[in-house]
Short mmCIF file of C-alpha atoms and ligand atoms in Angstrom, two decimals:
data_model
loop_
_atom_site.label_atom_id
_atom_site.label_comp_id
_atom_site.label_asym_id
_atom_site.label_seq_id
_atom_site.Cartn_x
_atom_site.Cartn_y
_atom_site.Cartn_z
CA UNK O 7 8.29 -27.55 29.81
CA UNK O 8 11.79 -27.61 30.13
CA UNK O 9 13.54 -23.94 30.81
CA UNK O 10 14.14 -22.60 27.33
CA UNK O 11 17.36 -20.30 25.34
CA UNK O 12 17.09 -17.46 23.29
CA UNK O 13 18.60 -16.51 20.44
CA UNK O 14 18.66 -12.71 19.61
CA UNK O 15 19.75 -11.29 16.16
CA UNK O 16 21.47 -7.42 16.21
CA UNK O 17 21.12 -7.51 12.29
CA UNK O 18 23.95 -4.60 12.04
CA UNK O 19 27.96 -3.81 12.35
CA UNK O 20 29.99 -1.32 11.85
CA UNK O 21 31.47 -2.05 8.77
CA UNK O 22 31.34 -5.69 6.58
CA UNK O 23 33.46 -7.89 7.07
CA UNK O 24 34.84 -9.42 3.16
CA UNK O 25 34.84 -13.14 3.99
CA UNK O 26 30.69 -11.83 5.88
CA UNK O 27 27.92 -13.84 5.15
CA UNK O 28 25.75 -13.35 8.18
CA UNK O 29 22.48 -11.38 7.76
CA UNK O 30 24.06 -8.35 8.71
CA UNK O 31 24.15 -4.84 7.44
CA UNK O 32 26.73 -1.24 7.81
CA UNK O 33 25.08 2.04 7.82
CA UNK O 34 21.65 1.15 8.78
CA UNK O 35 22.09 3.85 11.80
CA UNK O 36 18.88 5.34 10.43
CA UNK O 37 17.09 1.89 11.35
CA UNK O 38 17.99 0.92 14.98
CA UNK O 39 15.55 2.42 16.88
CA UNK O 40 12.80 1.17 14.80
CA UNK O 41 14.71 -2.26 15.21
CA UNK O 42 14.75 -2.48 18.56
CA UNK O 43 11.01 -1.48 18.65
CA UNK O 44 10.38 -3.95 17.14
CA UNK O 45 12.41 -6.27 18.94
CA UNK O 46 10.68 -5.69 22.42
CA UNK O 47 7.81 -6.21 21.03
CA UNK O 48 8.38 -9.17 19.43
CA UNK O 49 9.54 -10.49 22.46
CA UNK O 50 7.24 -9.56 24.89
CA UNK O 51 4.18 -10.46 22.31
CA UNK O 52 6.29 -13.91 22.57
CA UNK O 53 6.59 -14.46 26.42
CA UNK O 54 3.24 -13.58 26.48
CA UNK O 55 1.53 -15.63 23.97
CA UNK O 56 3.95 -19.17 25.86
CA UNK O 57 2.66 -18.13 28.85
CA UNK O 58 6.44 -16.35 29.92
CA UNK O 59 7.74 -19.35 29.85
CA UNK O 60 11.46 -19.93 31.95
CA UNK O 61 14.42 -19.28 30.30
CA UNK O 62 17.94 -20.86 30.81
CA UNK O 63 20.38 -19.56 28.35
CA UNK O 64 20.11 -16.13 26.35
CA UNK O 65 22.32 -14.93 23.70
CA UNK O 66 22.54 -11.46 21.56
CA UNK O 67 24.71 -11.81 18.77
CA UNK O 68 24.20 -10.84 15.16
CA UNK O 69 25.81 -9.20 13.73
CA UNK O 70 27.43 -6.85 16.53
CA UNK O 71 24.96 -6.31 19.46
CA UNK O 72 27.50 -3.84 21.15
CA UNK O 73 26.88 -1.05 18.07
CA UNK O 74 23.58 -0.55 19.62
CA UNK O 75 23.03 2.11 22.41
CA UNK O 76 22.66 1.47 25.78
CA UNK O 77 19.80 2.54 25.61
CA UNK O 78 18.88 0.23 23.41
CA UNK O 79 19.88 -2.54 25.48
CA UNK O 80 17.94 -1.30 28.49
CA UNK O 81 15.12 -1.80 26.39
CA UNK O 82 16.08 -5.86 25.05
CA UNK O 83 16.52 -6.58 29.03
CA UNK O 84 13.66 -5.17 29.77
CA UNK O 85 11.50 -6.86 27.40
CA UNK O 86 13.32 -10.57 27.76
CA UNK O 87 12.56 -10.21 32.17
CA UNK O 88 9.17 -8.94 31.26
CA UNK O 89 7.99 -11.47 28.48
CA UNK O 90 9.89 -14.33 29.92
CA UNK O 91 10.94 -15.75 33.34
CA UNK O 92 14.68 -15.21 33.26
CA UNK O 93 16.28 -17.74 35.45
CA UNK O 94 19.18 -15.93 38.13
CA UNK O 95 21.38 -18.76 36.92
CA UNK O 96 20.78 -18.35 33.13
CA UNK O 97 23.65 -17.95 31.46
CA UNK O 98 23.71 -14.43 29.45
CA UNK O 99 26.13 -13.98 26.43
CA UNK O 100 26.53 -10.99 24.34
CA UNK O 101 28.57 -10.61 21.64
CA UNK O 102 30.78 -7.70 21.20
CA UNK O 103 33.80 -6.49 18.32
CA UNK O 104 36.67 -5.49 20.43
CA UNK O 105 36.52 -2.05 17.42
CA UNK O 106 32.82 -0.81 19.01
CA UNK O 107 32.65 -1.28 22.61
CA UNK O 108 33.30 1.13 25.04
CA UNK O 109 33.15 1.45 29.21
CA UNK O 110 30.14 1.98 29.40
CA UNK O 111 28.20 -0.43 27.18
CA UNK O 112 30.40 -2.83 28.88
CA UNK O 113 29.13 -1.62 32.25
CA UNK O 114 25.40 -1.31 30.23
CA UNK O 115 25.84 -4.89 30.08
CA UNK O 116 27.51 -5.82 33.30
CA UNK O 117 24.43 -4.18 34.88
CA UNK O 118 22.04 -5.87 32.77
CA UNK O 119 22.74 -9.30 33.63
CA UNK O 120 25.13 -10.43 30.79
CA UNK O 121 27.11 -13.00 32.04
CA UNK O 122 29.56 -13.69 29.26
CA UNK O 123 30.97 -11.96 27.37
CA UNK O 124 32.13 -13.56 23.15
CA UNK O 125 34.81 -10.75 21.09
CA UNK O 126 35.41 -11.48 17.61
CA UNK O 127 39.02 -10.86 18.18
CA UNK O 128 39.75 -13.04 14.34
CA UNK O 129 44.11 -12.68 15.00
CA UNK O 130 46.03 -11.11 16.88
CA UNK O 131 49.01 -9.82 13.91
CA UNK O 132 47.62 -6.30 12.56
CA UNK O 133 48.46 -7.59 8.98
CA UNK O 134 45.95 -10.76 8.95
CA UNK O 135 43.61 -8.06 10.68
CA UNK O 136 43.59 -5.57 7.90
CA UNK O 137 43.59 -9.07 5.34
CA UNK O 138 40.22 -9.96 7.16
CA UNK O 139 38.45 -6.13 6.91
CA UNK O 140 38.38 -5.85 10.67
CA UNK O 141 37.51 -2.45 12.04
CA UNK O 142 40.11 -3.47 15.39
CA UNK O 143 44.28 -3.79 15.42
CA UNK O 144 45.63 -6.38 17.96
CA UNK O 145 46.57 -3.87 20.21
CA UNK O 146 42.64 -2.53 20.40
CA UNK O 147 41.32 -6.36 20.73
CA UNK O 148 44.11 -6.80 23.41
CA UNK O 149 42.93 -3.34 25.82
CA UNK O 150 39.10 -4.17 24.61
CA UNK O 151 39.62 -7.57 26.72
CA UNK O 152 41.32 -5.67 29.75
CA UNK O 153 38.40 -3.18 29.86
CA UNK O 154 35.48 -5.98 30.23
CA UNK O 155 38.00 -7.77 33.09
CA UNK O 156 37.66 -4.34 34.72
CA UNK O 157 34.32 -4.11 34.01
CA UNK O 158 33.89 -7.50 35.87
CA UNK O 159 33.78 -9.86 33.01
CA UNK O 160 34.83 -13.38 34.29
CA UNK O 161 33.75 -15.87 31.43
CA UNK O 162 34.78 -14.15 27.70
CA UNK O 163 35.00 -15.75 24.86
CA UNK O 164 37.54 -14.83 22.16
CA UNK O 165 36.51 -15.81 18.74
CA UNK O 166 39.25 -16.80 15.99
CA UNK O 167 40.43 -17.94 12.35
CA UNK O 168 42.67 -19.66 11.17
CA UNK O 169 43.37 -20.99 7.31
CA UNK O 170 43.65 -17.56 6.42
CA UNK O 171 45.34 -18.23 2.53
CA UNK O 172 48.89 -18.59 3.33
CA UNK O 173 48.92 -18.13 6.80
CA UNK O 174 52.44 -18.31 9.36
CA UNK O 175 52.16 -21.28 11.61
CA UNK O 176 54.16 -18.91 13.59
CA UNK O 177 51.81 -15.90 13.70
CA UNK O 178 48.81 -18.52 13.78
CA UNK O 179 50.67 -19.94 17.44
CA UNK O 180 51.30 -16.32 18.54
CA UNK O 181 47.84 -15.45 18.28
CA UNK O 182 46.98 -18.30 20.40
CA UNK O 183 49.63 -18.01 22.68
CA UNK O 184 48.43 -14.09 23.38
CA UNK O 185 44.83 -15.62 23.96
CA UNK O 186 46.57 -18.63 26.43
CA UNK O 187 48.75 -15.34 28.31
CA UNK O 188 45.34 -13.35 28.44
CA UNK O 189 43.72 -15.54 30.66
CA UNK O 190 40.82 -16.04 28.72
CA UNK O 191 37.99 -19.04 29.49
CA UNK O 192 36.97 -19.81 26.22
CA UNK O 193 38.22 -20.06 22.36
CA UNK O 194 35.91 -20.82 19.21
CA UNK O 195 38.30 -21.31 16.02
CA UNK O 196 37.02 -20.80 13.25
CA UNK O 197 38.71 -22.34 9.43
CA UNK O 198 37.87 -19.29 6.96
CA UNK O 199 35.54 -20.14 4.19
CA UNK O 200 34.88 -18.95 0.83
CA UNK O 201 30.79 -18.06 1.16
CA UNK O 202 29.40 -16.79 -2.34
CA UNK O 203 28.44 -13.60 -2.78
CA UNK O 204 31.05 -11.93 -0.42
CA UNK O 205 33.75 -9.75 -1.27
CA UNK O 206 36.19 -12.44 -0.58
CA UNK O 207 34.74 -14.95 -2.55
CA UNK O 208 34.68 -12.00 -5.98
CA UNK O 209 38.91 -11.34 -5.09
CA UNK O 210 39.56 -14.86 -4.82
CA UNK O 211 37.18 -15.43 -8.47
CA UNK O 212 39.84 -12.63 -9.86
CA UNK O 213 42.51 -13.99 -8.75
CA UNK O 214 43.48 -11.41 -6.68
CA UNK O 215 43.36 -14.04 -3.14
CA UNK O 216 44.96 -17.31 -3.50
CA UNK O 217 41.87 -20.03 -2.00
CA UNK O 218 42.19 -20.87 1.53
CA UNK O 219 43.58 -24.53 1.61
CA UNK O 220 42.51 -27.18 3.50
CA UNK O 221 45.68 -28.16 4.35
CA UNK O 222 47.24 -25.71 5.67
CA UNK O 223 43.97 -25.64 8.05
CA UNK O 224 44.29 -29.17 9.08
CA UNK O 225 47.87 -28.08 10.02
CA UNK O 226 46.68 -25.26 11.54
CA UNK O 227 44.15 -26.70 13.64
CA UNK O 228 46.20 -29.45 14.88
CA UNK O 229 48.95 -26.83 15.93
CA UNK O 230 45.50 -25.57 18.41
CA UNK O 231 44.70 -28.95 19.67
CA UNK O 232 47.82 -29.22 20.98
CA UNK O 233 48.64 -25.81 21.96
CA UNK O 234 45.55 -25.07 23.92
CA UNK O 235 45.77 -28.96 25.26
CA UNK O 236 49.02 -27.91 26.65
CA UNK O 237 47.76 -25.39 28.16
CA UNK O 238 45.21 -26.14 30.10
CA UNK O 239 42.00 -26.12 27.60
CA UNK O 240 39.78 -28.58 27.54
CA UNK O 241 38.14 -29.01 23.51
CA UNK O 242 34.85 -29.98 24.44
CA UNK O 243 33.30 -29.49 21.04
CA UNK O 244 34.70 -29.74 17.21
CA UNK O 245 35.74 -26.05 17.24
CA UNK O 246 35.48 -24.82 21.37
CA UNK O 247 37.91 -25.27 23.83
CA UNK O 248 37.14 -24.20 27.41
CA UNK O 249 38.93 -24.14 30.48
CA UNK O 250 38.08 -27.00 33.37
CA UNK O 251 37.13 -28.41 35.68
CA UNK O 252 34.99 -30.54 33.64
CA UNK O 253 31.83 -31.29 35.66
CA UNK O 254 30.14 -34.31 35.77
CA UNK O 255 28.70 -33.87 32.62
CA UNK O 256 31.80 -34.27 30.76
CA UNK O 257 31.53 -30.42 29.79
CA UNK O 258 34.50 -28.33 31.10
CA UNK O 259 33.15 -25.47 33.71
CA UNK O 260 33.50 -22.85 31.06
CA UNK O 261 31.60 -24.41 27.89
CA UNK O 262 29.29 -22.25 26.15
CA UNK O 263 25.60 -23.77 27.88
CA UNK O 264 23.88 -21.43 25.57
CA UNK O 265 25.54 -23.36 22.32
CA UNK O 266 25.39 -26.73 24.39
CA UNK O 267 21.66 -26.33 23.67
CA UNK O 268 22.26 -26.33 20.20
CA UNK O 269 24.63 -29.12 20.02
CA UNK O 270 21.66 -31.51 21.89
CA UNK O 271 19.27 -30.26 19.75
CA UNK O 272 17.07 -28.96 22.69
CA UNK O 273 14.64 -26.29 22.01
CA UNK O 274 15.34 -22.48 21.25
CA UNK O 275 13.84 -19.39 20.40
CA UNK O 276 14.91 -16.82 17.74
CA UNK O 277 14.56 -12.91 17.58
CA UNK O 278 15.40 -10.51 14.68
CA UNK O 279 16.28 -10.69 10.98
CA UNK O 280 16.96 -14.51 9.70
CA UNK O 281 17.66 -15.88 13.28
CA UNK O 282 16.67 -19.41 13.59
CA UNK O 283 14.29 -20.77 16.11
CA UNK O 284 13.47 -24.76 16.95
CA UNK O 285 10.25 -25.20 18.77
CA UNK O 286 7.04 -27.40 19.38
CA UNK O 287 8.22 -29.49 16.83
CA UNK O 288 8.65 -27.02 13.97
CA UNK O 289 11.78 -24.88 12.78
CA UNK O 290 11.10 -21.40 11.95
CA UNK O 291 13.17 -18.46 9.99
CA UNK O 292 12.50 -15.11 10.89
CA UNK O 293 12.67 -13.09 7.30
CA UNK O 294 15.82 -11.70 6.68
CA UNK O 295 14.70 -8.36 5.32
CA UNK O 296 15.56 -5.86 8.56
CA UNK O 297 12.74 -3.24 7.20
CA UNK O 298 10.50 -6.78 6.09
CA UNK O 299 10.82 -7.51 9.27
CA UNK O 300 9.72 -4.22 11.39
CA UNK O 301 6.87 -3.85 9.22
CA UNK O 302 5.21 -7.79 10.34
CA UNK O 303 6.24 -6.77 14.03
CA UNK O 304 4.26 -3.26 14.20
CA UNK O 305 0.98 -5.07 11.82
CA UNK O 306 1.35 -8.20 14.06
CA UNK O 307 1.94 -10.74 10.83
CA UNK O 308 3.81 -13.57 10.87
CA UNK O 309 7.39 -12.64 9.57
CA UNK O 310 8.54 -16.56 8.86
CA UNK O 311 10.53 -16.66 6.44
CA UNK O 312 10.90 -21.38 6.75
CA UNK O 313 8.50 -22.82 9.05
CA UNK O 314 9.36 -27.20 8.87
CA UNK O 315 7.78 -29.44 10.86
CA UNK O 316 9.98 -31.39 12.35
CA UNK O 317 9.73 -35.73 12.03
CA UNK O 318 10.85 -37.67 14.62
CA UNK O 319 13.33 -38.93 11.97
CA UNK O 320 14.93 -36.30 11.28
CA UNK O 321 15.35 -35.65 15.03
CA UNK O 322 16.47 -37.96 15.57
CA UNK O 323 19.47 -37.77 13.29
CA UNK O 324 19.96 -34.51 13.86
CA UNK O 325 20.34 -35.41 17.89
CA UNK O 326 22.92 -37.44 16.15
CA UNK O 327 25.12 -35.38 13.73
CA UNK O 328 24.76 -32.27 16.63
CA UNK O 329 25.47 -34.25 19.48
CA UNK O 330 28.23 -36.18 17.93
CA UNK O 331 29.71 -32.28 17.96
CA UNK O 332 31.04 -32.82 21.22
CA UNK O 333 33.40 -34.07 21.41
CA UNK O 334 33.51 -35.86 24.95
CA UNK O 335 29.70 -35.93 25.88
CA UNK O 336 28.96 -37.20 22.32
CA UNK O 337 25.70 -38.59 22.42
CA UNK O 338 24.25 -39.80 26.02
CA UNK O 339 22.64 -43.25 24.86
CA UNK O 340 20.47 -43.08 28.11
CA UNK O 341 19.48 -39.56 26.76
CA UNK O 342 18.41 -40.59 23.74
CA UNK O 343 16.29 -43.17 25.05
CA UNK O 344 14.50 -41.01 27.06
CA UNK O 345 13.84 -39.10 24.39
CA UNK O 346 12.99 -41.13 21.24
CA UNK O 347 11.90 -44.27 23.21
CA UNK O 348 15.51 -46.40 21.02
CA UNK O 349 18.55 -47.15 21.65
CA UNK O 350 20.96 -45.47 18.94
CA UNK O 351 22.35 -48.83 18.19
CA UNK O 352 18.82 -50.25 17.09
CA UNK O 353 18.03 -47.05 15.19
CA UNK O 354 20.96 -47.25 13.29
CA UNK O 355 22.86 -50.39 13.08
CA UNK O 356 24.50 -50.19 9.75
CA UNK O 357 25.70 -46.85 9.73
CA UNK O 358 27.24 -46.97 13.49
CA UNK O 359 29.27 -50.67 12.50
CA UNK O 360 29.96 -48.83 9.07
CA UNK O 361 31.63 -46.04 11.14
CA UNK O 362 33.50 -48.30 13.88
CA UNK O 363 34.57 -50.28 11.02
CA UNK O 364 36.66 -47.07 10.25
CA UNK O 365 37.25 -46.24 13.29
CA UNK O 366 35.65 -42.69 12.83
CA UNK O 367 33.73 -43.37 16.13
CA UNK O 368 33.63 -44.85 19.28
CA UNK O 369 30.89 -46.59 21.02
CA UNK O 370 30.63 -47.41 25.06
CA UNK O 371 26.99 -48.56 26.80
CA UNK O 372 27.21 -44.96 27.85
CA UNK O 373 27.38 -42.90 24.82
CA UNK O 374 28.77 -42.68 20.83
CA UNK O 375 31.20 -39.86 20.21
CA UNK O 376 33.75 -39.20 17.49
CA UNK O 377 37.27 -40.39 17.31
CA UNK O 378 39.95 -37.65 17.34
CA UNK O 379 41.24 -38.91 13.75
CA UNK O 380 37.05 -37.73 12.90
CA UNK O 381 37.31 -34.12 14.19
CA UNK O 382 38.70 -32.77 10.73
CA UNK O 383 35.97 -34.84 8.61
CA UNK O 384 33.02 -34.84 10.75
CA UNK O 385 30.83 -33.58 7.94
CA UNK O 386 31.26 -37.54 6.33
CA UNK O 387 30.50 -38.54 9.39
CA UNK O 388 27.21 -36.50 10.16
CA UNK O 389 26.26 -37.34 6.59
CA UNK O 390 25.40 -41.25 7.68
CA UNK O 391 22.68 -40.35 10.02
CA UNK O 392 20.71 -37.79 7.33
CA UNK O 393 17.37 -39.34 6.92
CA UNK O 394 16.91 -40.04 2.94
CA UNK O 395 14.64 -38.05 1.41
S1 SF4 M 528 31.81 -7.86 12.70
FE1 SF4 M 528 31.10 -10.05 12.41
S2 SF4 M 528 29.01 -9.90 11.98
FE2 SF4 M 528 30.15 -8.39 11.60
S3 SF4 M 528 30.41 -8.11 9.62
FE3 SF4 M 528 32.26 -8.79 10.62
S4 SF4 M 528 32.10 -10.83 10.45
FE4 SF4 M 528 29.86 -10.39 10.00
#
């Protein structure tokens, strides 16, 4: 079995952001101890059941992992090392909210082997941060970044959000410029979307806030491509930029190895409420409710809210859809052939020829990838590879 990737979902935040539809809850401090107990039990048990396999990436996400106490983080890492063979070169990422960090948490993460930090900064403009309901200011985000550096993090990602209603292109450029000046290794840029059942959706429905404008978002995305490209970042995925140099695998040195596992459609395990995993040919999702998760683990009962065996057809389609997100690498034809025993050109002759004619993909003997003009309409391209129901 090739080394695994592990995602751990910490379903807590200090405050719920109005646009967020992730499975995360505020005001649940009383559940932290029981949740961590259940999580560590789950990690040990699963690792032992699988024969303590090797792990090449770990991603502690959420939610906000840094709301947990250092003692909780110790317990989680003890379980990871007990249940799994975490390789010495493993990439270990933790998300962090700039408003929920301090030196002791950062030092704890470093000591536990976390070698990559991913901070949800979202903007370096205080007015935008207020609109987004963030718990930190721009200065606090800068201070959190400086603290992370002082503690020794040499691989930091910053998340940003664009396409806010009537967002000023100048303010967006200033935000990116600040990130460039901070010398971050990686940026993830996401356009604001109005998700159902969020506070933002209610504001838009009541007319208190105008809906995000896709044309403005497209302009801001292109501005980011231009600015970050000039600053030496490689756009290696539709929403992700990293510093190089580029390796033989066409990925920049600071690409997120964990997320590359997802984009290559390789197996990973998910732990914690609402986490997804794909392993042994089956996709699974853990029950979203924190209390239900704790009860199931304590009782030794299954906690899946969804289990779906993935057919070869679906696996091939998903491998295409996810692989095309990698802008330089794309779908490697030799890798596809090794995995499925067939060439992409034979499996998808009609889809590929119509996408080629529309100049949405380019094809070489080595790979299939999106053309630059397809980056903004990737979903239309991906849909071509969905197997018919
Ligand atoms: S901090 Fe992140 S995970 Fe938590 S509510 Fe805000 S956007 Fe969602």
